[in-house]
Tab-separated table of C-alpha atoms and ligand atoms in Angstrom:
chain	number	residue	atom	x	y	z
A	1	MET	CA	-12.543	-31.641	-7.479
A	2	ASP	CA	-14.053	-28.208	-6.757
A	3	ARG	CA	-14.372	-25.957	-9.789
A	4	VAL	CA	-14.839	-22.219	-9.245
A	5	ASP	CA	-14.992	-19.075	-11.348
A	6	VAL	CA	-12.370	-16.981	-9.529
A	7	VAL	CA	-9.574	-17.569	-7.043
A	8	VAL	CA	-8.074	-14.474	-5.431
A	9	ILE	CA	-4.707	-15.260	-3.814
A	10	GLY	CA	-4.067	-13.113	-0.731
A	11	ALA	CA	-6.420	-11.510	1.792
A	12	GLY	CA	-4.592	-8.211	2.105
A	13	VAL	CA	-6.327	-4.940	1.327
A	14	VAL	CA	-5.801	-5.397	-2.426
A	15	GLY	CA	-7.157	-8.961	-2.685
A	16	LEU	CA	-10.111	-8.099	-0.446
A	17	ALA	CA	-10.924	-4.943	-2.439
A	18	ILE	CA	-10.842	-6.940	-5.693
A	19	ALA	CA	-13.093	-9.659	-4.261
A	20	SER	CA	-15.610	-7.065	-3.081
A	21	GLU	CA	-15.748	-5.516	-6.548
A	22	LEU	CA	-16.134	-8.868	-8.369
A	23	ALA	CA	-18.518	-10.575	-5.957
A	24	ARG	CA	-22.029	-11.471	-7.072
A	25	LYS	CA	-24.512	-14.190	-6.191
A	26	ASP	CA	-23.961	-16.254	-9.343
A	27	MET	CA	-20.150	-16.236	-9.123
A	28	ASP	CA	-18.098	-18.866	-7.275
A	29	LEU	CA	-15.210	-16.933	-5.795
A	30	PHE	CA	-12.637	-17.886	-3.191
A	31	ILE	CA	-10.091	-15.720	-1.427
A	32	ILE	CA	-7.208	-17.984	-0.429
A	33	GLU	CA	-4.962	-16.768	2.373
A	34	LYS	CA	-2.023	-18.577	3.925
A	35	GLU	CA	-2.303	-16.870	7.316
A	36	THR	CA	-5.026	-17.598	9.894
A	37	ALA	CA	-6.539	-14.088	9.646
A	38	ILE	CA	-6.944	-11.398	6.995
A	39	GLY	CA	-4.495	-8.498	6.641
A	40	GLN	CA	-1.472	-10.021	8.349
A	41	GLY	CA	0.987	-8.838	5.661
A	42	THR	CA	1.902	-5.345	4.509
A	43	SER	CA	-1.692	-4.177	4.871
A	44	SER	CA	-1.340	-4.116	8.663
A	45	ARG	CA	2.198	-2.707	8.685
A	46	ASN	CA	2.047	0.714	7.082
A	47	SER	CA	1.415	4.396	7.827
A	48	GLU	CA	-2.367	4.172	7.120
A	49	VAL	CA	-2.204	7.396	5.146
A	50	ILE	CA	-4.811	8.232	2.492
A	51	HIS	CA	-2.479	9.781	-0.059
A	52	ALA	CA	-3.481	12.549	-2.474
A	53	GLY	CA	-1.270	11.491	-5.432
A	54	ILE	CA	1.453	14.148	-5.330
A	55	TYR	CA	4.742	12.306	-5.689
A	56	TYR	CA	4.254	9.855	-8.517
A	57	VAL	CA	5.420	10.179	-12.110
A	58	LYS	CA	2.651	11.485	-14.390
A	59	ASP	CA	0.540	8.850	-16.163
A	60	THR	CA	1.833	5.966	-14.031
A	61	LEU	CA	-0.677	3.621	-12.401
A	62	LYS	CA	0.517	4.907	-9.021
A	63	ALA	CA	-0.413	8.487	-9.993
A	64	LYS	CA	-3.661	7.747	-11.807
A	65	LEU	CA	-5.044	5.186	-9.342
A	66	CYS	CA	-4.096	7.266	-6.287
A	67	VAL	CA	-5.770	10.443	-7.549
A	68	LYS	CA	-8.861	8.434	-8.488
A	69	ALA	CA	-8.994	6.455	-5.232
A	70	ASN	CA	-8.528	9.353	-2.785
A	71	PRO	CA	-12.144	10.623	-2.936
A	72	MET	CA	-13.431	7.038	-3.326
A	73	LEU	CA	-11.840	6.099	0.013
A	74	TYR	CA	-13.378	9.021	1.904
A	75	LYS	CA	-16.786	8.034	0.495
A	76	ILE	CA	-16.228	4.376	1.475
A	77	CYS	CA	-15.231	5.490	4.998
A	78	GLU	CA	-18.483	7.445	5.360
A	79	GLU	CA	-20.662	4.674	3.925
A	80	GLY	CA	-18.930	1.829	5.768
A	81	LYS	CA	-18.453	3.745	9.048
A	82	ILE	CA	-14.703	3.131	8.838
A	83	PRO	CA	-12.688	5.301	11.230
A	84	TYR	CA	-10.698	8.015	9.388
A	85	LYS	CA	-9.506	11.573	9.816
A	86	LYS	CA	-8.933	14.034	6.996
A	87	LEU	CA	-6.090	15.696	8.903
A	88	GLY	CA	-4.381	17.349	5.953
A	89	LYS	CA	-0.659	17.233	5.370
A	90	MET	CA	2.229	19.637	4.993
A	91	ILE	CA	5.442	18.809	3.179
A	92	VAL	CA	7.950	21.165	4.727
A	93	GLY	CA	11.065	22.696	3.233
A	94	ASN	CA	13.993	24.477	4.864
A	95	GLY	CA	16.613	26.224	2.744
A	96	GLU	CA	16.660	27.111	-0.949
A	97	ASP	CA	17.104	23.551	-2.292
A	98	GLU	CA	14.207	22.092	-0.343
A	99	VAL	CA	11.914	25.009	-1.248
A	100	LYS	CA	12.723	24.350	-4.927
A	101	GLN	CA	11.783	20.692	-4.350
A	102	LEU	CA	8.437	21.827	-2.922
A	103	GLU	CA	7.701	23.947	-5.983
A	104	GLU	CA	8.509	20.943	-8.157
A	105	LEU	CA	6.209	18.748	-6.048
A	106	ILE	CA	3.312	21.167	-6.606
A	107	ARG	CA	3.926	21.006	-10.381
A	108	LYS	CA	4.078	17.202	-10.196
A	109	GLY	CA	0.923	16.907	-8.108
A	110	GLU	CA	-1.014	19.274	-10.340
A	111	ALA	CA	0.111	17.392	-13.449
A	112	ASN	CA	-1.322	14.252	-11.802
A	113	GLY	CA	-4.657	16.001	-11.246
A	114	VAL	CA	-4.338	16.960	-7.559
A	115	THR	CA	-6.236	20.244	-7.514
A	116	ASP	CA	-6.026	21.486	-3.923
A	117	LEU	CA	-2.275	21.964	-3.306
A	118	LYS	CA	-0.997	25.279	-2.005
A	119	LEU	CA	2.478	26.626	-1.182
A	120	ILE	CA	2.390	28.388	2.191
A	121	ASP	CA	5.057	30.485	3.944
A	122	SER	CA	6.561	30.113	7.422
A	123	ASP	CA	3.943	32.413	9.061
A	124	GLU	CA	1.111	30.292	7.689
A	125	VAL	CA	2.932	27.135	8.809
A	126	LYS	CA	3.208	28.585	12.342
A	127	ILE	CA	-0.534	29.331	12.437
A	128	LEU	CA	-1.407	25.750	11.450
A	129	GLU	CA	1.332	23.946	13.383
A	130	PRO	CA	3.171	26.270	15.832
A	131	LYS	CA	5.933	23.742	16.638
A	132	VAL	CA	6.876	22.999	13.033
A	133	ARG	CA	9.919	24.820	11.610
A	134	ALA	CA	9.704	25.457	7.867
A	135	ASP	CA	10.573	28.237	5.424
A	136	LYS	CA	7.743	27.028	3.187
A	137	ALA	CA	5.380	24.083	2.997
A	138	VAL	CA	3.120	22.382	0.488
A	139	LEU	CA	-0.330	22.088	2.001
A	140	SER	CA	-2.375	19.033	0.950
A	141	PRO	CA	-5.863	19.226	2.521
A	142	SER	CA	-7.074	15.941	0.990
A	143	THR	CA	-4.444	13.756	2.713
A	144	GLY	CA	-5.724	11.849	5.753
A	145	ILE	CA	-5.483	8.682	7.820
A	146	ILE	CA	-7.643	5.552	7.834
A	147	ASP	CA	-8.125	2.435	9.929
A	148	ALA	CA	-6.633	-0.106	7.486
A	149	HIS	CA	-8.216	-3.060	9.317
A	150	GLY	CA	-11.572	-1.286	9.266
A	151	LEU	CA	-11.204	-0.952	5.496
A	152	MET	CA	-10.326	-4.643	5.055
A	153	ASP	CA	-13.247	-5.708	7.266
A	154	TYR	CA	-15.508	-3.498	5.141
A	155	PHE	CA	-14.338	-5.116	1.866
A	156	LEU	CA	-14.854	-8.606	3.324
A	157	ARG	CA	-18.315	-7.698	4.664
A	158	LYS	CA	-19.292	-6.302	1.267
A	159	THR	CA	-18.060	-9.461	-0.508
A	160	ARG	CA	-19.991	-11.739	1.835
A	161	MET	CA	-23.139	-9.644	1.446
A	162	LYS	CA	-22.952	-9.553	-2.368
A	163	MET	CA	-22.270	-13.311	-2.593
A	164	GLY	CA	-24.597	-14.456	0.169
A	165	SER	CA	-21.846	-16.867	1.267
A	166	ASP	CA	-18.349	-16.804	2.746
A	167	PRO	CA	-15.532	-16.809	0.176
A	168	LEU	CA	-12.650	-16.632	2.668
A	169	VAL	CA	-10.368	-19.666	3.018
A	170	LEU	CA	-7.733	-19.095	5.699
A	171	ASP	CA	-4.658	-21.096	6.691
A	172	THR	CA	-4.321	-22.222	3.075
A	173	GLU	CA	-1.145	-21.585	1.132
A	174	VAL	CA	-1.113	-21.739	-2.660
A	175	THR	CA	1.854	-23.976	-3.497
A	176	GLY	CA	1.434	-24.606	-7.228
A	177	ILE	CA	-0.556	-23.364	-10.228
A	178	LYS	CA	-0.902	-25.319	-13.486
A	179	LYS	CA	-2.598	-24.083	-16.629
A	180	ASN	CA	-5.147	-26.582	-17.969
A	181	LYS	CA	-7.732	-26.549	-20.765
A	182	ASP	CA	-10.345	-24.345	-19.076
A	183	GLY	CA	-8.307	-22.384	-16.577
A	184	TYR	CA	-5.948	-23.290	-13.756
A	185	LEU	CA	-5.360	-26.081	-11.292
A	186	VAL	CA	-4.556	-24.344	-7.994
A	187	GLU	CA	-2.708	-26.575	-5.531
A	188	THR	CA	-2.692	-25.633	-1.871
A	189	LEU	CA	-1.714	-26.799	1.564
A	190	SER	CA	-4.799	-26.214	3.675
A	191	SER	CA	-4.146	-26.517	7.424
A	192	GLY	CA	-1.184	-28.673	6.407
A	193	GLU	CA	-3.229	-30.980	4.117
A	194	PRO	CA	-2.936	-30.955	0.303
A	195	PHE	CA	-6.062	-29.581	-1.389
A	196	SER	CA	-6.574	-28.621	-5.054
A	197	LEU	CA	-9.260	-26.760	-6.933
A	198	GLU	CA	-9.835	-25.618	-10.491
A	199	ALA	CA	-10.443	-21.968	-11.315
A	200	ARG	CA	-11.296	-20.226	-14.548
A	201	ILE	CA	-9.640	-16.997	-13.362
A	202	VAL	CA	-6.749	-16.582	-10.926
A	203	ILE	CA	-5.861	-13.216	-9.411
A	204	ASN	CA	-2.437	-13.013	-7.822
A	205	SER	CA	-2.499	-10.405	-5.045
A	206	GLY	CA	0.108	-12.172	-2.922
A	207	GLY	CA	1.892	-9.001	-1.770
A	208	LEU	CA	5.493	-9.747	-0.772
A	209	PHE	CA	5.193	-13.204	-2.365
A	210	SER	CA	3.385	-12.209	-5.562
A	211	ASP	CA	6.562	-12.779	-7.614
A	212	LYS	CA	6.802	-16.332	-6.250
A	213	VAL	CA	3.122	-16.913	-7.136
A	214	ALA	CA	3.784	-15.626	-10.680
A	215	GLU	CA	6.707	-18.052	-10.899
A	216	MET	CA	4.378	-20.942	-9.960
A	217	VAL	CA	2.399	-20.495	-13.182
A	218	GLY	CA	5.601	-20.643	-15.226
A	219	ILE	CA	6.495	-16.976	-15.681
A	220	ASN	CA	10.235	-16.289	-15.751
A	221	ILE	CA	10.145	-13.436	-13.241
A	222	ASP	CA	13.608	-12.138	-14.134
A	223	GLU	CA	12.792	-11.878	-17.836
A	224	ALA	CA	9.401	-10.355	-17.019
A	225	GLY	CA	10.963	-7.878	-14.557
A	226	TYR	CA	8.712	-9.196	-11.781
A	227	ARG	CA	11.321	-10.159	-9.146
A	228	LEU	CA	10.569	-8.355	-5.887
A	229	HIS	CA	13.110	-6.693	-3.616
A	230	TRP	CA	12.011	-6.299	-0.018
A	231	CYS	CA	12.577	-2.847	1.428
A	232	LYS	CA	11.989	-2.461	5.136
A	233	GLY	CA	10.801	0.618	7.011
A	234	ASP	CA	11.091	1.008	10.792
A	235	TYR	CA	8.948	3.311	12.933
A	236	PHE	CA	9.676	4.937	16.305
A	237	SER	CA	6.860	6.051	18.592
A	238	LEU	CA	6.911	9.277	20.583
A	239	THR	CA	6.065	9.438	24.259
A	240	GLY	CA	4.258	12.535	25.432
A	241	LYS	CA	1.929	14.946	23.672
A	242	PRO	CA	2.163	14.967	19.864
A	243	PRO	CA	3.773	18.247	18.734
A	244	ALA	CA	1.653	18.398	15.552
A	245	THR	CA	-1.843	17.368	14.520
A	246	MET	CA	-1.415	17.308	10.762
A	247	LEU	CA	0.755	14.867	8.857
A	248	VAL	CA	4.150	16.532	8.499
A	249	TYR	CA	6.577	15.261	5.841
A	250	PRO	CA	10.038	16.383	4.748
A	251	PRO	CA	10.671	16.558	0.973
A	252	PRO	CA	10.845	12.978	-0.421
A	253	LEU	CA	14.117	11.041	-0.432
A	254	LYS	CA	16.261	11.673	-3.522
A	255	ASP	CA	16.916	7.907	-3.892
A	256	THR	CA	13.124	7.391	-4.487
A	257	LEU	CA	13.012	4.664	-1.832
A	258	GLY	CA	10.583	6.441	0.459
A	259	LEU	CA	8.879	9.666	1.403
A	260	GLY	CA	11.265	10.551	4.251
A	261	ILE	CA	10.779	10.256	8.025
A	262	HIS	CA	7.401	11.864	8.650
A	263	THR	CA	4.898	12.145	11.473
A	264	VAL	CA	2.502	9.201	11.540
A	265	PRO	CA	-0.479	10.142	13.682
A	266	ASP	CA	-2.894	7.291	14.388
A	267	LEU	CA	-6.613	7.389	15.054
A	268	THR	CA	-6.119	7.050	18.823
A	269	GLY	CA	-4.060	10.257	18.975
A	270	ARG	CA	-0.652	8.563	19.337
A	271	LEU	CA	2.239	9.671	17.169
A	272	LYS	CA	4.949	7.637	15.457
A	273	PHE	CA	7.739	8.729	13.139
A	274	GLY	CA	8.909	6.797	10.101
A	275	PRO	CA	9.376	4.843	8.009
A	276	ASN	CA	12.994	4.766	6.876
A	277	ALA	CA	13.927	2.520	3.949
A	278	PHE	CA	16.553	-0.206	3.577
A	279	TYR	CA	16.674	-3.453	1.608
A	280	VAL	CA	16.438	-6.781	3.455
A	281	ASN	CA	16.504	-10.471	2.495
A	282	GLU	CA	14.486	-11.788	5.410
A	283	LEU	CA	10.943	-11.273	6.615
A	284	ASP	CA	11.854	-10.036	10.086
A	285	TYR	CA	9.698	-7.271	11.536
A	286	LYS	CA	11.936	-6.479	14.527
A	287	VAL	CA	12.916	-2.791	14.593
A	288	THR	CA	16.660	-2.767	14.020
A	289	SER	CA	17.356	0.882	13.098
A	290	ASP	CA	19.377	3.215	15.261
A	291	VAL	CA	17.392	6.108	16.741
A	292	GLU	CA	20.122	8.708	16.022
A	293	PRO	CA	19.552	9.220	12.245
A	294	PHE	CA	15.778	9.181	12.814
A	295	TRP	CA	16.043	11.895	15.402
A	296	SER	CA	18.402	14.063	13.329
A	297	ASP	CA	15.930	13.967	10.407
A	298	ILE	CA	12.981	14.797	12.655
A	299	ILE	CA	14.570	17.794	14.390
A	300	THR	CA	15.108	19.554	11.046
A	301	TYR	CA	11.363	20.314	11.104
A	302	LEU	CA	10.339	19.564	14.723
A	303	PRO	CA	13.320	20.917	16.711
A	304	GLU	CA	11.751	20.345	20.138
A	305	ILE	CA	11.656	16.532	19.861
A	306	LYS	CA	13.997	14.829	22.332
A	307	LYS	CA	15.859	11.696	21.314
A	308	THR	CA	14.956	10.060	24.633
A	309	ASP	CA	11.247	10.375	23.792
A	310	LEU	CA	11.597	8.104	20.729
A	311	HIS	CA	11.112	4.339	21.129
A	312	PRO	CA	11.274	1.437	18.644
A	313	ASP	CA	7.695	0.688	17.584
A	314	MET	CA	6.881	-1.389	14.467
A	315	SER	CA	8.086	-2.033	10.951
A	316	GLY	CA	6.715	-2.852	7.525
A	317	ILE	CA	8.255	-4.303	4.382
A	318	ARG	CA	7.675	-2.857	0.908
A	319	PRO	CA	7.393	-5.206	-2.088
A	320	LYS	CA	9.555	-3.127	-4.451
A	321	LEU	CA	10.179	-3.961	-8.081
A	322	GLN	CA	13.363	-1.908	-8.134
A	323	GLY	CA	16.472	-3.190	-6.422
A	324	PRO	CA	19.180	-1.105	-4.770
A	325	GLY	CA	20.357	1.764	-6.998
A	326	GLN	CA	17.633	1.228	-9.625
A	327	SER	CA	15.062	3.846	-10.564
A	328	ALA	CA	11.483	3.769	-9.300
A	329	ARG	CA	9.073	1.283	-10.887
A	330	ASP	CA	5.331	1.423	-11.302
A	331	PHE	CA	2.785	-1.160	-10.077
A	332	VAL	CA	2.407	-4.221	-12.304
A	333	ILE	CA	-1.311	-4.924	-12.835
A	334	GLU	CA	-1.488	-7.221	-15.861
A	335	HIS	CA	-3.850	-9.683	-17.440
A	336	GLU	CA	-1.226	-12.154	-18.655
A	337	ASP	CA	-3.070	-13.202	-21.832
A	338	LYS	CA	-0.106	-12.024	-23.931
A	339	ARG	CA	1.972	-14.739	-22.246
A	340	GLY	CA	-0.681	-17.327	-23.123
A	341	LEU	CA	-2.054	-17.193	-19.581
A	342	ASP	CA	-5.628	-16.139	-20.326
A	343	GLY	CA	-7.534	-15.404	-17.141
A	344	PHE	CA	-4.410	-15.018	-14.989
A	345	ILE	CA	-4.037	-11.524	-13.487
A	346	ASN	CA	-0.860	-10.450	-11.715
A	347	LEU	CA	-0.577	-7.647	-9.159
A	348	ILE	CA	3.112	-7.248	-8.332
A	349	GLY	CA	5.040	-4.440	-6.632
A	350	ILE	CA	1.962	-3.011	-4.918
A	351	GLU	CA	3.905	-0.853	-2.483
A	352	SER	CA	2.802	2.607	-1.314
A	353	PRO	CA	0.285	4.055	-2.199
A	354	GLY	CA	-1.340	0.617	-2.539
A	355	LEU	CA	-3.595	0.989	0.506
A	356	THR	CA	-4.985	4.255	-0.861
A	357	CYS	CA	-5.292	2.839	-4.381
A	358	SER	CA	-7.111	-0.348	-3.329
A	359	PRO	CA	-10.655	0.601	-4.473
A	360	ALA	CA	-9.370	1.939	-7.811
A	361	ILE	CA	-7.151	-1.145	-8.316
A	362	ALA	CA	-10.254	-3.265	-7.666
A	363	GLU	CA	-12.220	-1.422	-10.358
A	364	MET	CA	-9.340	-1.836	-12.813
A	365	VAL	CA	-9.044	-5.583	-12.177
A	366	ALA	CA	-12.826	-6.035	-12.366
A	367	GLY	CA	-12.671	-4.338	-15.789
A	368	MET	CA	-10.045	-6.901	-16.911
A	369	VAL	CA	-12.128	-9.813	-15.604
A	370	ASN	CA	-15.329	-8.560	-17.229
A	371	SER	CA	-13.753	-8.019	-20.621
A	372	TYR	CA	-12.188	-11.514	-20.420
A	373	LEU	CA	-15.532	-13.105	-19.570
A	374	LYS	CA	-17.399	-11.290	-22.395
B	401	FAD	C1	6.307	0.823	5.648
B	401	FAD	C2	5.120	0.942	4.725
B	401	FAD	C3	4.327	2.079	4.766
B	401	FAD	C4	3.241	2.214	3.892
B	401	FAD	N1	2.406	3.288	4.026
B	401	FAD	C5	1.345	3.412	3.215
B	401	FAD	C6	0.446	4.499	3.367
B	401	FAD	O1	0.560	5.293	4.288
B	401	FAD	N2	-0.564	4.635	2.467
B	401	FAD	C7	-0.742	3.764	1.437
B	401	FAD	O2	-1.633	3.979	0.622
B	401	FAD	N3	0.063	2.672	1.301
B	401	FAD	C8	1.074	2.472	2.178
B	401	FAD	N4	1.889	1.377	2.073
B	401	FAD	C9	1.600	0.383	1.038
B	401	FAD	C10	0.448	-0.561	1.431
B	401	FAD	O3	0.586	-1.007	2.763
B	401	FAD	C11	0.461	-1.759	0.468
B	401	FAD	O4	0.468	-1.281	-0.860
B	401	FAD	C12	-0.759	-2.659	0.636
B	401	FAD	O5	-0.974	-2.986	1.980
B	401	FAD	C13	-0.568	-3.911	-0.197
B	401	FAD	O6	-1.635	-4.773	0.022
B	401	FAD	P1	-1.637	-6.230	-0.596
B	401	FAD	O7	-2.981	-6.794	-0.351
B	401	FAD	O8	-1.132	-6.157	-2.001
B	401	FAD	O9	-0.484	-7.012	0.197
B	401	FAD	P2	-0.537	-7.766	1.618
B	401	FAD	O10	-1.233	-6.976	2.646
B	401	FAD	O11	0.878	-8.148	1.926
B	401	FAD	O12	-1.401	-9.047	1.333
B	401	FAD	C14	-0.924	-10.123	0.575
B	401	FAD	C15	-1.480	-11.387	1.198
B	401	FAD	O13	-1.164	-12.505	0.388
B	401	FAD	C16	-0.926	-13.601	1.230
B	401	FAD	N5	-0.171	-14.605	0.456
B	401	FAD	C17	1.059	-14.446	-0.078
B	401	FAD	N6	1.437	-15.562	-0.721
B	401	FAD	C18	0.418	-16.451	-0.584
B	401	FAD	C19	0.221	-17.802	-1.014
B	401	FAD	N7	1.151	-18.451	-1.706
B	401	FAD	N8	-0.937	-18.418	-0.691
B	401	FAD	C20	-1.905	-17.772	0.022
B	401	FAD	N9	-1.761	-16.491	0.474
B	401	FAD	C21	-0.616	-15.838	0.166
B	401	FAD	C22	-0.154	-13.002	2.387
B	401	FAD	O14	-0.185	-13.812	3.525
B	401	FAD	C23	-0.875	-11.675	2.574
B	401	FAD	O15	-1.904	-11.751	3.528
B	401	FAD	C24	2.971	1.197	2.942
B	401	FAD	C25	3.764	0.057	2.911
B	401	FAD	C26	4.824	-0.092	3.803
B	401	FAD	C27	5.642	-1.328	3.800
């Protein structure tokens, strides 16, 4: 039976970032992915925004890792020639209540360490984005967009280069994990055939299925608070010329499920709007939302948009730790040694801003691995 140092479960942006941070010539590492290509899960179904770290509760992993990762990502984009645009973002407010929310967002962002936020008035908004209607807006110059696949390809390239071999095992689903004397027996179905290997360290970055992977090793996910709730977000694309260049967001949703229907410019110059947020039980990426509520949200800040110019586009599903009506939860990034699972690292609930955070998450997990191996 093959015996390796590290198995990373899941070739999404998080698993790939972790592998690229850990990789070295004298380490046997495998990235095991159930699909036939990398990045087929949430990592290819999102807004591709490089977030600044404004919204998240102070001292949470979401806040700390996002603020840390934002400049790291721009540097990675330059070094790895990954397509990106530092477009900047405005969070717009209309009416007294929303303007108060903007002031609160600036306080929140600054408490998290975001240093470049500015509250601008409607004249300044008009200069930057003439078609946007807002009494005030929070300007975030360090928000941008990135080619998520370009980033994943970069992490995989870096891993292969550092290892001098190919760690990627596709079409292989982890079906069972058993703790043994020196680590873990990882059971898989590889192209339909059973295949097992032993690993000293297992890193669970299984995205929407990371709770199920945690269950495989014997964790009671309800007691641990690890059960995931899938929360879908649909997008509608706009035909015609985009009415704004920057990212334009309304104030975030009060139910903490999402950031509100915002503009989602892509690197080709096309514009989408989304995502909304609603819980689902099935993994079905068909856009099912009605255009009407989308359009009524959008015209509060872009009044010239016509409903007939909006068309169902794509959707993504968030791996949320909070269920309907519950308050927002932070990422779980845990070395499970306290549960007697030395060398088993769980990453659960890595929803937004997980794409942005990926290089900082990778550094954090590498720190856990290195202190375990010491
Ligand atoms: C609608 C939406 C919008 C978002 N927008 C943004 C944004 O603008 N900016 C941002 O920073 N973040 C955003 N996010 C969050 C971001 O997309 C995720 O945090 C990130 O992609 C998570 O990456 P991951 O590698 O953890 O998960 P995934 O990409 O889902 O990867 C997990 C992988 O594990 C594999 N896997 C699962 N189980 C097994 C198994 N048993 N055996 C083998 N392989 C397995 C899956 O096939 C998958 O490939 C958004 C998310 C959504 C849903």
